XYZ file of C-alpha atoms in Angstrom:
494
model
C 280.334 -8.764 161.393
C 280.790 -11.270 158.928
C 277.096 -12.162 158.338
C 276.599 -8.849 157.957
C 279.246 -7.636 155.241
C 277.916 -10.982 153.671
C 274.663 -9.533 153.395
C 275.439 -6.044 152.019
C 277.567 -7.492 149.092
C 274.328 -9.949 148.448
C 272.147 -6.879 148.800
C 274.879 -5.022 146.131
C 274.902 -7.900 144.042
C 271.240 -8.266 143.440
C 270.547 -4.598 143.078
C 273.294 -4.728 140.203
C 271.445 -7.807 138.477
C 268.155 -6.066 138.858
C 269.539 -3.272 136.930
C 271.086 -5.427 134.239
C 267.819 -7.245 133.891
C 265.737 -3.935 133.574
C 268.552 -1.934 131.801
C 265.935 -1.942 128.560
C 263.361 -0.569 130.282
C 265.200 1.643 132.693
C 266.672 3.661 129.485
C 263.188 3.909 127.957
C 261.835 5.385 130.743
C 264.968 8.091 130.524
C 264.357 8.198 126.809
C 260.744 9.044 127.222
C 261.902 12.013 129.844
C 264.137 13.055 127.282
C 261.768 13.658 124.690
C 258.348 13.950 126.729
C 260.088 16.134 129.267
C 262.511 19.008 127.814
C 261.281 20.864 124.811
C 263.889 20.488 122.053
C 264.358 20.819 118.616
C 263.771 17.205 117.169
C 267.514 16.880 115.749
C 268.593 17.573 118.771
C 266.100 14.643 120.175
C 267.303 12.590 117.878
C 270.890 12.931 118.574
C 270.572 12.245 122.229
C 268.431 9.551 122.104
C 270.988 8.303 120.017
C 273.726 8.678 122.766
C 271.344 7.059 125.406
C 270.549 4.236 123.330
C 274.385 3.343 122.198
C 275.592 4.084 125.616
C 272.667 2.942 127.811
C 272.888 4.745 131.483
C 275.647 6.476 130.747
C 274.441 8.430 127.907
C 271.885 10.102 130.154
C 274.584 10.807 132.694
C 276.277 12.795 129.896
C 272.163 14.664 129.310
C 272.194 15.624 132.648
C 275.721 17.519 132.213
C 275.344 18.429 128.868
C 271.574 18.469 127.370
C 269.399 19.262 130.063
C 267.620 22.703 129.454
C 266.693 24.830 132.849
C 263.644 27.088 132.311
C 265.458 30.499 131.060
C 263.101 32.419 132.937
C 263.844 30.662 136.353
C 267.196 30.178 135.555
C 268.602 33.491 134.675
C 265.293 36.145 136.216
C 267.863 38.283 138.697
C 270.089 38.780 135.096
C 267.119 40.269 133.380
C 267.317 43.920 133.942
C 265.978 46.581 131.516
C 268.962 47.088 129.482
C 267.123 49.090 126.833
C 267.953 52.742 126.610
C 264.192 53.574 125.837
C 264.368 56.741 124.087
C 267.642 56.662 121.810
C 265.849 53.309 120.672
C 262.504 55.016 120.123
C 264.216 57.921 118.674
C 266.205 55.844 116.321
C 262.998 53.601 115.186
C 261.067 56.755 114.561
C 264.456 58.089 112.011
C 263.835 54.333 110.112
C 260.529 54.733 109.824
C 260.445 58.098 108.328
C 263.457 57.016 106.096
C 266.058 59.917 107.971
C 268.210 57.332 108.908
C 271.130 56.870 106.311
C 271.022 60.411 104.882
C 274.257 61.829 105.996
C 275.829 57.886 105.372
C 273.658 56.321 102.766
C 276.398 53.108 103.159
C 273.605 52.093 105.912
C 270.615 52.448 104.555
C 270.236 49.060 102.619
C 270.864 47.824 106.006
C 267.782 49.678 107.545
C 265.898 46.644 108.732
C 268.854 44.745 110.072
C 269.380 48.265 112.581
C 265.608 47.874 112.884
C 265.524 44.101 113.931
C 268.704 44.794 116.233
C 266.749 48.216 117.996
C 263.739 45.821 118.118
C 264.914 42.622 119.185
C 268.135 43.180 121.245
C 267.907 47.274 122.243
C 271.219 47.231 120.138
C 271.304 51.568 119.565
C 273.133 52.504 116.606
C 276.075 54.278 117.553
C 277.863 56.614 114.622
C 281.253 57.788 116.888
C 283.646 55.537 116.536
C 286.811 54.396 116.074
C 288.245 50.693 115.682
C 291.529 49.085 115.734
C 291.534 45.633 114.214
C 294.098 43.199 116.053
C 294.957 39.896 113.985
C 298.226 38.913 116.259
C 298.162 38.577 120.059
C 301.191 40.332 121.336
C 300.258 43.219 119.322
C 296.824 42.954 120.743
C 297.427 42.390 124.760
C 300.542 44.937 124.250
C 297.976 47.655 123.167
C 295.474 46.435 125.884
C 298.227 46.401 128.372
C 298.851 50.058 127.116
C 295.557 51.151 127.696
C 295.584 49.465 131.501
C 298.632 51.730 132.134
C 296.765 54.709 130.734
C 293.221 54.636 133.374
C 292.178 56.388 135.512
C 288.751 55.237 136.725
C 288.391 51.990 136.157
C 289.105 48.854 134.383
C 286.317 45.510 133.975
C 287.704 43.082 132.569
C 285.579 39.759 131.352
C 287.184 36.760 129.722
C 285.698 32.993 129.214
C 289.560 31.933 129.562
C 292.341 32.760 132.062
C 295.222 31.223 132.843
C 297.382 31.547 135.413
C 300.393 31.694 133.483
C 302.821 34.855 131.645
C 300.234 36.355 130.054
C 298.095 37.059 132.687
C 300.881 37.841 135.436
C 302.179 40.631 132.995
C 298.487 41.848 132.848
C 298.128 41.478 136.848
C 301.100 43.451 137.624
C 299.676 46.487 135.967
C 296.128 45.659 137.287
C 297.828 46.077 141.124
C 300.004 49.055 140.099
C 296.603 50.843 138.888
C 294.742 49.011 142.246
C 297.367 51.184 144.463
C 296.596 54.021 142.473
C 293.400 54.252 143.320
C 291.899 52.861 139.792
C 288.877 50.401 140.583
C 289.549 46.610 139.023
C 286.909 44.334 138.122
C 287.528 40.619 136.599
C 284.126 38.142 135.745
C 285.812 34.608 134.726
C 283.940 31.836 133.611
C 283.579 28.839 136.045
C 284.341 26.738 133.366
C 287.230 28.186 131.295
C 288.351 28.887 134.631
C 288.342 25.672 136.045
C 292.415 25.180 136.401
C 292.452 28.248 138.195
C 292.443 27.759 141.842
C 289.273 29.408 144.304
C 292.485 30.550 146.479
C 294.138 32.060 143.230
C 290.907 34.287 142.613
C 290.986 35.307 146.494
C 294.845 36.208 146.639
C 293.783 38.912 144.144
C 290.312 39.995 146.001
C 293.168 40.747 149.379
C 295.106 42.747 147.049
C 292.413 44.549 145.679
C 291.267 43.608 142.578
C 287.924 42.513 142.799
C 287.160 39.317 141.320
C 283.371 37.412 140.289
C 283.062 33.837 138.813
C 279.939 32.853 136.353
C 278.272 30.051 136.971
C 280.930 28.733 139.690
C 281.182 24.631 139.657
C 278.531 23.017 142.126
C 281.082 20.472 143.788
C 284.513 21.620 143.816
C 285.660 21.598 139.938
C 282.726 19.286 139.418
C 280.633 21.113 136.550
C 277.164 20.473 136.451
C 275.950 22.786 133.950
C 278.476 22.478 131.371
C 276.265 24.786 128.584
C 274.842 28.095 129.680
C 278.980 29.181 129.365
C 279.626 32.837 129.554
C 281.751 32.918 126.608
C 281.963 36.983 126.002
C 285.304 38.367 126.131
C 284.792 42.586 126.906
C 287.671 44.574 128.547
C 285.811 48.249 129.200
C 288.159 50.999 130.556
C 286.881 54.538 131.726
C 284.169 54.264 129.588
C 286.212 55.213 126.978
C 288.216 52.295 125.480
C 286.850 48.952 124.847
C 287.577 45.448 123.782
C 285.507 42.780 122.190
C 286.658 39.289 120.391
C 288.041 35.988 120.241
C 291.616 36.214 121.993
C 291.044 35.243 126.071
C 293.989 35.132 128.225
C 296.255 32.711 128.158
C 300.084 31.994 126.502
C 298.677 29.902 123.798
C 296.731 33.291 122.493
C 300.187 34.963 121.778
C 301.552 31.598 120.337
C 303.712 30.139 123.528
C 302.100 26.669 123.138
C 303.755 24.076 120.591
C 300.293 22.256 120.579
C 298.517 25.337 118.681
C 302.084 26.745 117.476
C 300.619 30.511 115.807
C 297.586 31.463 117.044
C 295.355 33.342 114.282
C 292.838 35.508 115.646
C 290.592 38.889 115.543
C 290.220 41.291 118.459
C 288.383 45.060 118.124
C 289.744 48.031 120.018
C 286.723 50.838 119.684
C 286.739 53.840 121.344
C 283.299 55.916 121.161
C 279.472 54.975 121.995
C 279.914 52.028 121.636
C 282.016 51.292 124.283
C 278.757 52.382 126.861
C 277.132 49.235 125.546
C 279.811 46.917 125.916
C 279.918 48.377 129.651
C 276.321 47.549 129.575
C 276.785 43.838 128.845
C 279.630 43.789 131.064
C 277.640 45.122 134.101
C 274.589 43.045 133.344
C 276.823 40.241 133.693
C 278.526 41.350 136.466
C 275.638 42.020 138.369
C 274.311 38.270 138.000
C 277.696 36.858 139.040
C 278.877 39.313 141.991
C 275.463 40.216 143.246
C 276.300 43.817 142.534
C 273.642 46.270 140.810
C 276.569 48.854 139.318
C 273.640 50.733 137.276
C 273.006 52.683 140.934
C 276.258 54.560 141.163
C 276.812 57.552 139.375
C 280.508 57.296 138.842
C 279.676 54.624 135.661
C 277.901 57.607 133.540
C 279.008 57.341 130.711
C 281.543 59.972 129.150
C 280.382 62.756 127.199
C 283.197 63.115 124.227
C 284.376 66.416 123.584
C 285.056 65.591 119.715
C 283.894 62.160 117.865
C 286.946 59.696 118.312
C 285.670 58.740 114.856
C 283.090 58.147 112.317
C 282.286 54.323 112.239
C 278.875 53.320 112.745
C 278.660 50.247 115.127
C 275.888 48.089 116.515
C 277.142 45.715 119.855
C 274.841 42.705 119.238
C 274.543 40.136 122.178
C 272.826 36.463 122.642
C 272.393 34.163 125.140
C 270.036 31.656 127.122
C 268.901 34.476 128.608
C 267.181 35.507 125.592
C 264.404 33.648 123.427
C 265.802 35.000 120.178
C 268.898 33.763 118.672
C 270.227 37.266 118.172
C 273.566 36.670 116.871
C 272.422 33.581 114.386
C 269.550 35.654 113.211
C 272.401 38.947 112.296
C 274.233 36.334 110.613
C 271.491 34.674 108.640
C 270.012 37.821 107.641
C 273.577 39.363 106.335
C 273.869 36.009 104.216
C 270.372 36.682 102.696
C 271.432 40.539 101.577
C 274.276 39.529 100.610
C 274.294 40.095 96.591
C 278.799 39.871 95.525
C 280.209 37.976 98.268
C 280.485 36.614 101.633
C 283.077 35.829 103.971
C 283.568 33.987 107.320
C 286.084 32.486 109.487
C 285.381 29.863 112.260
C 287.009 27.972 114.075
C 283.891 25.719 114.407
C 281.281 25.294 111.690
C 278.119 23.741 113.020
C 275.614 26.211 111.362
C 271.452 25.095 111.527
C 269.551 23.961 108.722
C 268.647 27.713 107.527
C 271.807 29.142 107.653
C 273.182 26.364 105.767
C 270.689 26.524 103.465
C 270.961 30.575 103.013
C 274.756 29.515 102.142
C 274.073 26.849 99.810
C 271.261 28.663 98.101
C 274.027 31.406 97.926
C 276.559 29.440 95.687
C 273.949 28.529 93.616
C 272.873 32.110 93.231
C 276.374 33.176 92.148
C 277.567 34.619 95.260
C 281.628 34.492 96.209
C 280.473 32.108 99.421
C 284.216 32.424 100.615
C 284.669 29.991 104.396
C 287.793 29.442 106.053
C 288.608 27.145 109.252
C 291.212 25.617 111.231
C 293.720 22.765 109.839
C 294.208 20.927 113.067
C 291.347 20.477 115.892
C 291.237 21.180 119.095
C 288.166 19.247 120.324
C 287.698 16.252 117.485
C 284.021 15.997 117.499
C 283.405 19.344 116.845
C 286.288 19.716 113.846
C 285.086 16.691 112.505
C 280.968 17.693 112.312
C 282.871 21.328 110.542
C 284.591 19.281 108.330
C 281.310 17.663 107.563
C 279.491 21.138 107.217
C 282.222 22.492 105.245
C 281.785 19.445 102.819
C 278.243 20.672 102.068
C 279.528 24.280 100.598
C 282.072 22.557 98.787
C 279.811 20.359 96.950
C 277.783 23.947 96.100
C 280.284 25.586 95.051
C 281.741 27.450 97.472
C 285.812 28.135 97.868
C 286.434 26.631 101.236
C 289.781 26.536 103.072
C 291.699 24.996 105.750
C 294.493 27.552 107.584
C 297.539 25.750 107.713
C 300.294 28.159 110.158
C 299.051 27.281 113.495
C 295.376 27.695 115.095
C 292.673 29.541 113.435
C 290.041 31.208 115.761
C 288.785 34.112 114.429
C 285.090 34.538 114.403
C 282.949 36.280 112.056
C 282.007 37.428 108.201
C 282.067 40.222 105.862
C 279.713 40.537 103.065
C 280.109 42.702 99.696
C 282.744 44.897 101.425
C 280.254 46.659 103.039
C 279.674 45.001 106.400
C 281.531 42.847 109.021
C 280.385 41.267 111.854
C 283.211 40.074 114.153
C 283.256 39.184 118.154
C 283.147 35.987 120.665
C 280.645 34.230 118.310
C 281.515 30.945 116.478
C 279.191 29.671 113.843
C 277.725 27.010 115.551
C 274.666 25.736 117.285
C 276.601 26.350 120.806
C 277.128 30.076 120.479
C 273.794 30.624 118.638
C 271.667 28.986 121.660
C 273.695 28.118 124.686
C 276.512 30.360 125.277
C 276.427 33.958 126.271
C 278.219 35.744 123.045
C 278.489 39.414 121.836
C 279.395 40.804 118.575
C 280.053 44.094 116.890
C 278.178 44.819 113.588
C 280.100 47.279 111.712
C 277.986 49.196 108.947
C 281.730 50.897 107.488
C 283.194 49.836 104.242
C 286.887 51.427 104.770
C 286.527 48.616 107.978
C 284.710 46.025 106.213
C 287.546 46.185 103.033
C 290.785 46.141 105.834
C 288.951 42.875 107.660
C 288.911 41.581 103.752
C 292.212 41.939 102.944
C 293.276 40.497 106.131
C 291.401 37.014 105.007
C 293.670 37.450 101.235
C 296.388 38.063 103.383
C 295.420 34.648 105.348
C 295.066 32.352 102.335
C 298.449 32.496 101.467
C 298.598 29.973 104.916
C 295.475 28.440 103.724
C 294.872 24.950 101.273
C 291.504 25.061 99.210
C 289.232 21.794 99.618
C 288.262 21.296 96.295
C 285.649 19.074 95.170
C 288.021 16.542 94.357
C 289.713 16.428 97.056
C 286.764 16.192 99.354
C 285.031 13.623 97.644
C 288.827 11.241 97.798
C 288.647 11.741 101.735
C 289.273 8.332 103.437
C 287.125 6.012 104.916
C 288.095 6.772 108.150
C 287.443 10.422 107.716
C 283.964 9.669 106.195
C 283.353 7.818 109.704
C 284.327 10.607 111.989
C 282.380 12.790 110.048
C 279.169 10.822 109.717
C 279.311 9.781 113.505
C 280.375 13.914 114.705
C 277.608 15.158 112.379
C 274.972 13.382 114.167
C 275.776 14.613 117.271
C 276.403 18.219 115.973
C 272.890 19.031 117.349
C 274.406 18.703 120.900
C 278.298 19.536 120.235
């Protein structure tokens, strides 16, 4: 027994110096997989074979959770279903084309080919019915949502990146299982990921009461995450058809400012009632039916509602992106409004990791004379990423642009206005991670009355804001300067 325990630690110890000895060559060989292997942007090349080469081994440990991209078509082909609603696009392309779209609201029509490249590109229908509620502050927000739980009578699907299992979401369950022994159907998609503290017997408590529960992209070990990108990061609540919910709150006490870590948490949620609550259903069931295995499209109670009198007059466009797409829907709505944009231009992020060309569309911006107006968080909640913003941020400052940092607790609203005119809010940060690897959606809003409310709300903000002004940017530490040149690099892969 002896001999033999004598020769496995040999064995051990001479597999370990073989490794040592090779370690050089054993990380190019990775290196060349890395680049050779997966077809990447070269920044983002760069960037990891940065990691691999500082932390040899390890680094490509951190690829395989973080970098590695699975074929889309492979990856996500039972999500794909025709989600275009052929002839309202068709009909809607043929009302562009012949210039009819934009008579009876001539506010759209310099936005023509944006509702072109959105029928084109995403099957995003223009949808002129509706009416929004804009909620800044989270109690107000889950009191009205908690409101409109009370009020169904069909059923309620409910999708959030984030639950906890904490106040907020037992308030929120115990109307879900008075409405469940009503007779009101409950759905809830969680992410596997933002979901992660949540227990598997948690989720299945609820399925034996009734509420039926589906997890995205559910960890391949336990809680061991393999695919941490690919995140389902959409937050849509759809009731009866009628009433939906789309933007940056998920659920948990921090959201309505019960954690001393965040203190206030600042951020923008949509209530819309009209048409384009069908598509949110639609992104909702798409999603639903990758997760759960269940194709809802084939059952005739999810028609959607035929409105005896317009709940409003705002014109809407539900914009989604994801991995499952090879456009960057969402990055290329927010690129193009920053191109049109000829007065001003507004955005709030909570992370600010934009690609070259948006970047550049801002910079080139300031320089045109454009009010280039940005506004992010004052503390961070992941360091890497608040750092590489802080970096970004740096950049518009040095332009010209009037930058700020909210100062009364957590800022995570997500989107921008430009020229009063336009507003495009939802689960969408302005980074590399929303634009390419997570699934997001967003509501485009073609309604100044909307547009000018969302931009008082940011005047309203900056009275909790502190400008970074040139001056003080350029005095930044030494220390800061580090973080920022180190985070930026990576911001490829943040």
């Amino acid at each position: 027994m002896g001999m033999k325990m004598e020769f496995i630690t040999q064995g051990f110890f001479k597999s370990v110096q073989f490794f040592l000895n090779n370690i050089v060559f054993i990380n190019i060989l990775l290196s060349i997989i890395v680049v050779f292997f997966q077809r990447k942007e070269p920044t983002s090349v760069w960037a990891w074979l940065l990691i691999l080469y500082a932390i040899p081994i390890l680094g490509f440990l951190f690829y395989v959770l973080l970098g590695m991209d699975f074929h889309k078509n492979k990856m996500f082909r039972t999500k794909e279903i025709e989600d275009r609603l052929n002839e309202a696009i068709r009909k809607q392309e043929r009302s562009i084309i012949n210039h009819e779209l934009g008579k009876e609201d001539p506010q759209i029509t310099p936005f023509s080919d944006l509702i072109m490249y959105n029928l084109e590109s995403n099957g995003s229908v223009l949808t002129d019915n509706n009416d929004m509620i804009i909620y800044i502050d989270g109690n107000e927000k889950f009191e009205a949502l908690i409101e409109d739980i009370r009020q169904a009578q069909s059923y309620i699907f409910i999708q959030y990146y984030i639950i906890r299992n904490d106040v907020l979401f037992n308030r929120i369950k115990d109307e879900l299982l008075k409405k469940v022994n009503s007779g009101v159907e409950v759905k809830i998609l969680y992410d596997g990921m933002g979901c992660r503290n949540v227990s598997k017997s948690y989720w299945k408590k609820l399925n034996m009461q009734g509420i039926e529960t589906a997890e995205f992209f559910p960890a391949t070990l336990r809680r061991l995450h393999l695919r941490m990108n690919y995140r389902n990061h959409r937050k849509i609540v759809v009731i009866d058809g009628k009433i939906g919910y789309v933007g940056g709150y998920n659920i948990g006490k921090e959201y309505i400012g019960l954690d001393k870590k965040f203190g206030y948490w600042r951020d923008t949620h949509l209530r819309l009632q009209g048409t384009a609550v069908h598509d949110l259903f639609m992104h909702f069931v798409l999603d639903w039916n990758y997760s759960a295995g269940e194709n809802l499209f084939t059952k005739k109670k999810y028609n959607p509602p035929v409105f005896d009198s317009p709940p409003g007059n705002c014109e809407i466009q539900i914009i989604a992106s994801g991995p499952d797409s090879m456009d960057q829907h969402i990055r290329n709505n927010y690129l193009r409004l920053i191109s049109k944009a000829e007065k001003s231009i507004f955005i709030q992020t909570p992370y600010f990791i934009p690609d070259d060309a948006i970047l550049s569309a801002l910079i080139i911006a300031c320089h045109s004379g454009i009010d280039v107006n940005v506004m992010i968080p004052c503390k961070p909640d992941h360091p890497f990423v608040y750092w590489a913003t802080y970096s970004h941020v740096g950049d518009l400052v040095m332009a010209g642009a009037k930058c700020y940092t909210y100062n009364n607790g957590f800022l995570h609203s997500k989107g921008l206005m430009i020229d009063g005119k336009v507003l495009c809010y939802g689960t969408a940060n302005m980074d590399i991670r929303s634009f390419k690897l997570n699934f997001e959606v967003n509501a485009i809003v073609y309604n100044e009355e909307e547009t000018k409310k969302m931009q008082s709300i940011f005047y309203e903000d900056l009275k909790y804001c502190k400008r970074i002004t040139k001056g003080i940017y350029t005095q930044r530490s030494l220390k800061i300067r580090v973080k920022e040149q180190f985070c930026r690099l990576l911001s490829p892969i943040l």
